Coordinates of N, CA, C and O in Angstrom, one line a residue:
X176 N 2.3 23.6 -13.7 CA 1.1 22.9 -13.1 C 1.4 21.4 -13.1 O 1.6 20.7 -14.1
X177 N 1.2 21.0 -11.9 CA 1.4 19.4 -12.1 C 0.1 18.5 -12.6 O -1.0 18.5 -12.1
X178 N 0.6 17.5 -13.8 CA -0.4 17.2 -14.3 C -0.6 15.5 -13.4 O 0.2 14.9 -12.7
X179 N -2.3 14.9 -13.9 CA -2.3 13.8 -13.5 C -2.9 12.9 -14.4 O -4.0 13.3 -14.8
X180 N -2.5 11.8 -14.8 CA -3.9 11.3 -15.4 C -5.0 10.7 -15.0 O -4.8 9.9 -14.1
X181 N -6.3 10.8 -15.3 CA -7.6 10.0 -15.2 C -8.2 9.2 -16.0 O -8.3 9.5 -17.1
X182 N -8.9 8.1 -15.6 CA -10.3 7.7 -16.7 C -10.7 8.7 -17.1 O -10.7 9.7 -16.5
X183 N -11.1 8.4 -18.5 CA -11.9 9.4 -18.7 C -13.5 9.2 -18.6 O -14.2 10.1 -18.9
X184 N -13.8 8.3 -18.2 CA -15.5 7.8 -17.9 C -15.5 8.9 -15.9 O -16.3 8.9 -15.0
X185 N -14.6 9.5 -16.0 CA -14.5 10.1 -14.5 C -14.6 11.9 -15.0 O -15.1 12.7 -14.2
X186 N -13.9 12.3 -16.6 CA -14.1 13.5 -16.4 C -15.7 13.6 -17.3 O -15.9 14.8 -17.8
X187 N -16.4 12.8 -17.5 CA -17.7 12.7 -18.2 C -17.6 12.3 -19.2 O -18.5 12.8 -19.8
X188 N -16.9 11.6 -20.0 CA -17.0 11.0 -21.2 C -17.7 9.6 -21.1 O -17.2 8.6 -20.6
X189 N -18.7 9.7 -21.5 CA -19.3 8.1 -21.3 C -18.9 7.4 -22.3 O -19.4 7.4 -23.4
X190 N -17.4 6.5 -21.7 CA -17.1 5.3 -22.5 C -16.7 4.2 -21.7 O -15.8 3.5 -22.0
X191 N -17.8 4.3 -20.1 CA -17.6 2.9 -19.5 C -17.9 2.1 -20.4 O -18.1 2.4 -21.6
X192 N -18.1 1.0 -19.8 CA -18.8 -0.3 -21.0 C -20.4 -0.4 -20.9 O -20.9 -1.3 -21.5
X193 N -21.3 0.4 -20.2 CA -22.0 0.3 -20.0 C -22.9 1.4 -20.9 O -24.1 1.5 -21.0
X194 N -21.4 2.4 -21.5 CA -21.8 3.7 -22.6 C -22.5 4.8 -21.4 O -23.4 5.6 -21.7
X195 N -21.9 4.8 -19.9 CA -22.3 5.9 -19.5 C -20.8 6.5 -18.9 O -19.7 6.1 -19.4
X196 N -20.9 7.6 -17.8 CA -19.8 8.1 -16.9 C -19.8 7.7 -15.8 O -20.3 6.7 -15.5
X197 N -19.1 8.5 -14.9 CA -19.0 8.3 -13.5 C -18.7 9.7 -12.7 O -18.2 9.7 -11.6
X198 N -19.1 10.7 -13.3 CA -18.3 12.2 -12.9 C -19.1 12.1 -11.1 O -20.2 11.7 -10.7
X199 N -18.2 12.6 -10.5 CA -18.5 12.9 -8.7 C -18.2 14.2 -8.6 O -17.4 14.7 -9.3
X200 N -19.1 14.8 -7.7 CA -18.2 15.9 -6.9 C -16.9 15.7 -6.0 O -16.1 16.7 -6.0
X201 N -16.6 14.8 -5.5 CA -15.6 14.6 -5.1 C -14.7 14.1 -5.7 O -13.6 14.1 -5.1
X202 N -14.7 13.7 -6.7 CA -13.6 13.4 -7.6 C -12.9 14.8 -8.3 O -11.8 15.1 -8.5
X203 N -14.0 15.4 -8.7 CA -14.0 16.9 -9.1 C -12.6 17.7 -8.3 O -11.6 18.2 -8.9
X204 N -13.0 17.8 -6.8 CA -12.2 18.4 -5.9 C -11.1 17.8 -5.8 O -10.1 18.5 -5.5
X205 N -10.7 16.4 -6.1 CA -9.3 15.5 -5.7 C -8.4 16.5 -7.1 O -7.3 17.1 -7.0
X206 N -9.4 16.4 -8.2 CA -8.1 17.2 -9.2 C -8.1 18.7 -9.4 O -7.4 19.3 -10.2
X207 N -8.7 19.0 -8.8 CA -8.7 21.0 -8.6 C -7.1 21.6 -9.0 O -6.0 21.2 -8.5
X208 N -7.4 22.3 -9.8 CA -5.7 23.2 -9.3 C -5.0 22.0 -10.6 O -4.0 22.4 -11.3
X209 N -5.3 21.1 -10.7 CA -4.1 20.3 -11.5 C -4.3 19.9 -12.9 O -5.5 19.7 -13.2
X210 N -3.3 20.0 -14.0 CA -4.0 19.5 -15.4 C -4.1 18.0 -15.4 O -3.2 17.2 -15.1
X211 N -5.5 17.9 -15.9 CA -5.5 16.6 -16.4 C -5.7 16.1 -17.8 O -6.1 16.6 -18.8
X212 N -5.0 14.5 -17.4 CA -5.1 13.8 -18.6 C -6.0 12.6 -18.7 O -5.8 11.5 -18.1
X213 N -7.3 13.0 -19.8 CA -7.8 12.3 -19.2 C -8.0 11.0 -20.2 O -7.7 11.3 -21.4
X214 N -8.6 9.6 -20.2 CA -7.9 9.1 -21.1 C -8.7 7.6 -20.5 O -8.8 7.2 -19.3
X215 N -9.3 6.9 -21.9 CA -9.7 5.7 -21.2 C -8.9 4.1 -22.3 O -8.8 3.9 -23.5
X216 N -8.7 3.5 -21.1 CA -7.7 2.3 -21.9 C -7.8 1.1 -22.7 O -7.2 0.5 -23.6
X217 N -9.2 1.2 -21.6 CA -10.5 0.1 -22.9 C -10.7 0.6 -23.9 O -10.4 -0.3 -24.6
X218 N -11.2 1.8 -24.8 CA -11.2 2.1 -25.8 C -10.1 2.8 -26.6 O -10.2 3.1 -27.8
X219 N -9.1 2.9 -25.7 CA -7.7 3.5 -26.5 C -7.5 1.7 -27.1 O -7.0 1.6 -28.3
X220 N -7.7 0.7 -26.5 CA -7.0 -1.2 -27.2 C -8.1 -1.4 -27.9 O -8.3 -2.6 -28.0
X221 N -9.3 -0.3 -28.6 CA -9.7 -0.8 -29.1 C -11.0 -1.5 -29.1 O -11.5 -2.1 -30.0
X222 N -11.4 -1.3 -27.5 CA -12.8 -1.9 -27.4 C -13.8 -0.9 -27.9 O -13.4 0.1 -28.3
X223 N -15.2 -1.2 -27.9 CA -16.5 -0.4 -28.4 C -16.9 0.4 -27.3 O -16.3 0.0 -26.3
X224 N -17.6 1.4 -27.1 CA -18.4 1.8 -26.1 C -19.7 1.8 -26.5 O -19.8 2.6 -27.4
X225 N -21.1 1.2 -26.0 CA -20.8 0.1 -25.1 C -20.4 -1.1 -25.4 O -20.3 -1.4 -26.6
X226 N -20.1 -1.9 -24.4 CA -19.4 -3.1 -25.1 C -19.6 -4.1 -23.7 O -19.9 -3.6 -22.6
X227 N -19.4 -5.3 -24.0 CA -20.0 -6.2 -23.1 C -19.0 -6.3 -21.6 O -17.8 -6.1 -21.8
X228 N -19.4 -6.5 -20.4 CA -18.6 -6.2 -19.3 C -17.2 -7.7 -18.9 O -17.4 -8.9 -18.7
X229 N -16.2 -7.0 -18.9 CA -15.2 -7.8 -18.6 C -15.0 -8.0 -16.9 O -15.6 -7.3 -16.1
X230 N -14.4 -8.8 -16.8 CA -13.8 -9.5 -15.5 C -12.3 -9.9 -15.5 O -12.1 -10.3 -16.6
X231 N -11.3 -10.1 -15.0 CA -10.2 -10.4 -14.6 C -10.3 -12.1 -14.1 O -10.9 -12.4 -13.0
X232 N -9.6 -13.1 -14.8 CA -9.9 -14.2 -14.6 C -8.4 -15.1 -14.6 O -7.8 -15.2 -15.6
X233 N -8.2 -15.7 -13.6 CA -7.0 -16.0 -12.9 C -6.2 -15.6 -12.4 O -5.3 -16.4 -12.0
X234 N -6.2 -14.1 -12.1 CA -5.4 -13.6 -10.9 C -5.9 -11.9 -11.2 O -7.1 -11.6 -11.6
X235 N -4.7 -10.7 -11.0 CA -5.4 -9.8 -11.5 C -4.4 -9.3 -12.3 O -3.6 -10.1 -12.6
X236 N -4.3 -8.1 -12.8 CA -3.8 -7.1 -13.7 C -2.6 -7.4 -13.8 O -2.4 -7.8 -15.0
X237 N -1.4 -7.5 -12.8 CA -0.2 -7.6 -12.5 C 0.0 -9.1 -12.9 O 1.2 -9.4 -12.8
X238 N -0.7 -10.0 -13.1 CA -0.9 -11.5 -13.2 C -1.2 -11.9 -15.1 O -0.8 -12.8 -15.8
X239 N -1.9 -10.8 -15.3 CA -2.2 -10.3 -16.4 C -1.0 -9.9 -17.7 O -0.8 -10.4 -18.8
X240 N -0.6 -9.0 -17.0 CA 0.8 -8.3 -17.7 C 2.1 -10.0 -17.9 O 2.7 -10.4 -18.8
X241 N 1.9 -10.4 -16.5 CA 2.6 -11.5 -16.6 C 2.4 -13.1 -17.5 O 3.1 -14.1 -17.4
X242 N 1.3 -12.8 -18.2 CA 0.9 -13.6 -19.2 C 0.7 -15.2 -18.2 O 1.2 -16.3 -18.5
X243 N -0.2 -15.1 -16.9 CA -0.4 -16.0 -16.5 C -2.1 -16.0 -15.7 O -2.6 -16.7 -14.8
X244 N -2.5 -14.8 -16.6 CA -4.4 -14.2 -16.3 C -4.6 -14.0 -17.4 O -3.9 -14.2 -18.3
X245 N -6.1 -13.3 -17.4 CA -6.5 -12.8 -18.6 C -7.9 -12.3 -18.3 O -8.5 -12.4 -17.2
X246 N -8.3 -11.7 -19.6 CA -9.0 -10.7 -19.1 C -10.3 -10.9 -20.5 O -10.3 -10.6 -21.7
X247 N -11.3 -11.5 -19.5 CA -12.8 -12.0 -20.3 C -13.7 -11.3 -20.3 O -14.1 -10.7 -19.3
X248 N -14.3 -11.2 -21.5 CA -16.6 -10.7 -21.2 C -16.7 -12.2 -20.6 O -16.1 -13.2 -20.5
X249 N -18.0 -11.6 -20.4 CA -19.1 -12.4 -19.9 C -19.6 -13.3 -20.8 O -20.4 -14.2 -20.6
X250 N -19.1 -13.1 -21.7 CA -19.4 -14.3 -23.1 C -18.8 -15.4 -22.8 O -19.3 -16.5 -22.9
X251 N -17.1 -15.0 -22.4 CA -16.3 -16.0 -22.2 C -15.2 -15.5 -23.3 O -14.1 -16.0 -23.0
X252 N -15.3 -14.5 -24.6 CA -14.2 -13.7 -25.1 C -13.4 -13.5 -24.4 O -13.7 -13.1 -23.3
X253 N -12.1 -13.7 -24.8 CA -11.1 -13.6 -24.6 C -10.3 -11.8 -24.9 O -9.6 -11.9 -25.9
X254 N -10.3 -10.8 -24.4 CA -9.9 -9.4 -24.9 C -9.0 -9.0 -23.9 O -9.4 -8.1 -23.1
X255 N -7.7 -9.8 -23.7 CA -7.1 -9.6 -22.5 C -6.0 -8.6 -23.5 O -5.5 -7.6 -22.9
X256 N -5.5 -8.8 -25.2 CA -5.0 -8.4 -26.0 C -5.5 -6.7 -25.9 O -4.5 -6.0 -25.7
X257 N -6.3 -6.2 -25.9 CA -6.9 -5.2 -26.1 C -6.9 -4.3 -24.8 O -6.6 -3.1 -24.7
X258 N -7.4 -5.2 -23.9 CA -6.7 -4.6 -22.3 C -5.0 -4.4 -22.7 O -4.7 -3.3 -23.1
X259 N -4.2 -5.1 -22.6 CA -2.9 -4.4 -22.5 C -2.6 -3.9 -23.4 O -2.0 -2.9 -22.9
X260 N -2.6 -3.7 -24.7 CA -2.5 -2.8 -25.6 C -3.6 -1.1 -25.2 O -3.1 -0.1 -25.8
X261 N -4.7 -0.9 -24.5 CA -4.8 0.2 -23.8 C -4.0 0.6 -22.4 O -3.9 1.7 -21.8
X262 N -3.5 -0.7 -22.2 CA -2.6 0.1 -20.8 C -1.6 0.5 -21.5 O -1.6 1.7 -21.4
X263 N -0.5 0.1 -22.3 CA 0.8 0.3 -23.0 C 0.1 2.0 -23.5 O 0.6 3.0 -23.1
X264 N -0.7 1.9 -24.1 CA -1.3 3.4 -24.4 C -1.6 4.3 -23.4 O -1.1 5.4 -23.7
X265 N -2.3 4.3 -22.3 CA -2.4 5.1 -21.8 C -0.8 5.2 -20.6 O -0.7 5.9 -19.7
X266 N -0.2 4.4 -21.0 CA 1.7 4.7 -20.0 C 2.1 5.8 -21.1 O 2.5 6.9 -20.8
X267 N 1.9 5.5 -22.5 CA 2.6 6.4 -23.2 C 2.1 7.9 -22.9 O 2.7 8.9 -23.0
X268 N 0.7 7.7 -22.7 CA 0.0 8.8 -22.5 C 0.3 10.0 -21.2 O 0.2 11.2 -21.2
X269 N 0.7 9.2 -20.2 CA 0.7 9.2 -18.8 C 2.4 10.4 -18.7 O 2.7 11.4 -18.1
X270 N 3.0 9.2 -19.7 CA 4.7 9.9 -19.7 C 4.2 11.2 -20.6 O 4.6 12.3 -20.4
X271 N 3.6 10.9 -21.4 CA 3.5 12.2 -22.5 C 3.2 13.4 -22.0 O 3.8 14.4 -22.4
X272 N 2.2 13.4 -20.9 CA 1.8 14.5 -20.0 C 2.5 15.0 -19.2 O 2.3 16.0 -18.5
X273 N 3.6 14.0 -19.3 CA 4.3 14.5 -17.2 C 4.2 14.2 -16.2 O 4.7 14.7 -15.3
X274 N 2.9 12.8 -16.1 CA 2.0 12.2 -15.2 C 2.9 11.6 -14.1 O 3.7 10.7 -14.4
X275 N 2.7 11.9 -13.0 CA 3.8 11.0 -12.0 C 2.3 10.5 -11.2 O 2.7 9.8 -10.3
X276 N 1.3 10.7 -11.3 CA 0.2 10.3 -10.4 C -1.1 9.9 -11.7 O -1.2 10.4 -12.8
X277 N -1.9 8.7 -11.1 CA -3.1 8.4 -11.6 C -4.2 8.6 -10.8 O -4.3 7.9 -9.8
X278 N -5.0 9.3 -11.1 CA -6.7 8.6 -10.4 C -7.6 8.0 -11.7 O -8.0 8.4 -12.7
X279 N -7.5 6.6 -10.8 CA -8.6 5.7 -11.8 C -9.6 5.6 -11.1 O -9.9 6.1 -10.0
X280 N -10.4 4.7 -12.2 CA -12.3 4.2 -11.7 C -11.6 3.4 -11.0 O -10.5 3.2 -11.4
X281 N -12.0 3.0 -10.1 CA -12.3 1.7 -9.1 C -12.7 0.2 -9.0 O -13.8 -0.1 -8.7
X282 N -11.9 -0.4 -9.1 CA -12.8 -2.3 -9.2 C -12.4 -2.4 -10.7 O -12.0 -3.5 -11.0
X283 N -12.5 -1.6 -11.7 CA -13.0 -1.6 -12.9 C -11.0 -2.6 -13.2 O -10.0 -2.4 -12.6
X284 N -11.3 -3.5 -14.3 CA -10.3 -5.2 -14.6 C -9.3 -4.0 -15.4 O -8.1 -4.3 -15.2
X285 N -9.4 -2.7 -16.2 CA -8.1 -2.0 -16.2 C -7.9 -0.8 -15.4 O -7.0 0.0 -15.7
X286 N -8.5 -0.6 -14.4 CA -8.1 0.6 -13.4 C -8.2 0.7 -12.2 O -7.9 1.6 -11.4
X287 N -8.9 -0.7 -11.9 CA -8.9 -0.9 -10.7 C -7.8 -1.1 -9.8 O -7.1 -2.1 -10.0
X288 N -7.4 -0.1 -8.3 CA -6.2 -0.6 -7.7 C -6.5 -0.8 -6.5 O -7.1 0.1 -5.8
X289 N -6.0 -2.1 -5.9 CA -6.5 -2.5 -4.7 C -7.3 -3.3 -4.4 O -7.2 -4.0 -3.4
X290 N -8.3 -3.4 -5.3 CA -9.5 -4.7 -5.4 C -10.4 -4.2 -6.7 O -10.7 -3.1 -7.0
X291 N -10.7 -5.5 -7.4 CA -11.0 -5.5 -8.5 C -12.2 -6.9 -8.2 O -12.2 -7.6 -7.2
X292 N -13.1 -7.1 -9.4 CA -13.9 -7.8 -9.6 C -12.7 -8.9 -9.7 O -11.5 -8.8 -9.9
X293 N -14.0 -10.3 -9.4 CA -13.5 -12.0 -9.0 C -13.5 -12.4 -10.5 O -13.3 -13.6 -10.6
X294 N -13.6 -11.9 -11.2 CA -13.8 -12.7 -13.1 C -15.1 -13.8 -12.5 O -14.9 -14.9 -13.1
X295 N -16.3 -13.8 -11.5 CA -17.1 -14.5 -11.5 C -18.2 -13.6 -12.1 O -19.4 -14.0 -12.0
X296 N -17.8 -12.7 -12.6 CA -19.5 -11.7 -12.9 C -20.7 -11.9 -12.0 O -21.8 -11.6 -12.4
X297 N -20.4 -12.3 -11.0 CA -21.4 -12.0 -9.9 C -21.2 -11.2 -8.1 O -21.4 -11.5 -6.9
X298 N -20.5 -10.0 -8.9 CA -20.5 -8.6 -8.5 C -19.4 -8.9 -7.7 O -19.2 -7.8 -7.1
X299 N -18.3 -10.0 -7.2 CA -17.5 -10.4 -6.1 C -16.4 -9.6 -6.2 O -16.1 -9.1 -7.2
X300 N -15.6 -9.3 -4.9 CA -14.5 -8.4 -5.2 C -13.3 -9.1 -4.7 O -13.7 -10.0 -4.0
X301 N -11.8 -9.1 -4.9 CA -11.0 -9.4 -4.8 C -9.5 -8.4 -4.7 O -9.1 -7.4 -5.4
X302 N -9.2 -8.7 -3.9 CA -8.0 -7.9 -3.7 C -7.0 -8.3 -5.4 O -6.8 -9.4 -5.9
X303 N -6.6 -6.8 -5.8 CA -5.9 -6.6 -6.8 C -5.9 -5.5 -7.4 O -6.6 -4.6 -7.0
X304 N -4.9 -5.2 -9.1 CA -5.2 -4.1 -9.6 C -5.7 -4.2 -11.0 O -6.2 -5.4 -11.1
X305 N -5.8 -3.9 -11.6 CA -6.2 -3.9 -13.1 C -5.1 -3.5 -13.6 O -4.1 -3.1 -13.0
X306 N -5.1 -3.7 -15.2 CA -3.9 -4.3 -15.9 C -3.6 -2.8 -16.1 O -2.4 -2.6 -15.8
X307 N -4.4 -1.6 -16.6 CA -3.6 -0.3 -16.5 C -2.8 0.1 -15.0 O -1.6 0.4 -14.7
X308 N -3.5 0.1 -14.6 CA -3.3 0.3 -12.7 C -2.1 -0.6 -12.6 O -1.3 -0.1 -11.8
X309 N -1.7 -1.9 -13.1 CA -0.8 -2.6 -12.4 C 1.1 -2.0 -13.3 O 2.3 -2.1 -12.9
X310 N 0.2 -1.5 -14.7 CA 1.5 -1.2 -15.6 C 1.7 0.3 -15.1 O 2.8 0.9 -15.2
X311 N 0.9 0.6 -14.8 CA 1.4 2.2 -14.1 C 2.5 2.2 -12.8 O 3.4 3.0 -12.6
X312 N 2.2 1.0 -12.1 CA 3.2 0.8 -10.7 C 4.1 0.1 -10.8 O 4.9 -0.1 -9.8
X313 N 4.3 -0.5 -11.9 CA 5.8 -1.4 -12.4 C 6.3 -0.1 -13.0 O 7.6 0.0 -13.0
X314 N 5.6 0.8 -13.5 CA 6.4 1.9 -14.2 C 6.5 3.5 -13.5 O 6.5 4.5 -14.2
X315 N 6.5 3.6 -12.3 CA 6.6 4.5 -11.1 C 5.6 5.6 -11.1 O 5.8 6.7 -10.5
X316 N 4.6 5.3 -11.8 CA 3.2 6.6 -11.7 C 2.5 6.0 -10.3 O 2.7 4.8 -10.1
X317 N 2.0 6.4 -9.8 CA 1.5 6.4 -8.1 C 0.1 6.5 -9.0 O -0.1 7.2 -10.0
X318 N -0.9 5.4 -8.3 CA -1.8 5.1 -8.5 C -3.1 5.2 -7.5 O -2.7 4.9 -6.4
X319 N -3.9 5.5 -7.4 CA -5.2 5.8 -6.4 C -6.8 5.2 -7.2 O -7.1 5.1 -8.4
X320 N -7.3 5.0 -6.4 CA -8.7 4.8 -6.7 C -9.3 6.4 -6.7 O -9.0 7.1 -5.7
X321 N -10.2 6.8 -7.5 CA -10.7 7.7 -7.2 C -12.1 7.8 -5.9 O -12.8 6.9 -5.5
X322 N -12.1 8.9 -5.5 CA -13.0 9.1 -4.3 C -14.7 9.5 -5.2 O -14.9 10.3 -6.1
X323 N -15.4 8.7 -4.7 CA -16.7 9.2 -4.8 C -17.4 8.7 -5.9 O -18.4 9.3 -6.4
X324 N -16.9 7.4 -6.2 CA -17.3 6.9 -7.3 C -17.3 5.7 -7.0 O -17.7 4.8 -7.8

């Protein structure tokens, strides 16, 4: 069975940052038939659930990895450490399963692929990925936004 990995705030584990989920029916149907792995990267580096909401600030994920972004609360903390230390975790996780594909949350500063929040915390979006999303595609796991969320 081909496996894939997910957030796990997607297979019902509430450990957005907000301490809820995101489960869809249509996300449901995208992984039918396949094992998943499901797995969240904010709280694999260590963050709380809930815990205060981050943003991507100076470029995105892939900018991030590159030690020339970073990754803030709304405080103005600094937990860009904690973001890649859950992406490095959930790649090990990813290879551990067999994962050649991801569906992540969406927008969200580590899973977001394709556009991600402006690090302005006032809801803005920006073309980019999030720091798991961006270490998954330097590392050849095929990456997707999930549907319906």
């Amino acid at each position: 069975m081909e496996a894939i990995l997910v957030s796990a705030c997607l297979r019902g584990v509430p450990c957005r940052y907000d301490g809820r989920h995101k489960v869809s029916s249509e996300f449901e149907e995208a992984v039918a038939g396949r094992e998943v792995v499901a797995f969240c990267p904010e709280v694999a580096g260590g963050l709380a659930t809930p815990r205060r909401p981050a943003e991507l600030v100076g470029g995105d994920g892939h900018d991030v990895l590159d030690g020339t972004a970073r990754v803030v609360e709304d405080t103005g903390r600094d937990v860009t450490a904690e973001f890649v230390d859950g992406a490095r975790r959930a790649l090990a996780a990813a290879r551990h399963g067999g994962c050649t594909e991801a569906l992540l949350m969406p927008r969200s500063p580590s899973c977001g692929r394709g556009v991600v929040y402006d690090g302005s915390f006032a809801g803005e979006l920006m073309p980019g990925d999030g720091v798991t999303a961006a270490l998954f595609e330097r590392n050849g796991i095929a990456v997707r936004p999930a549907p319906g969320v």
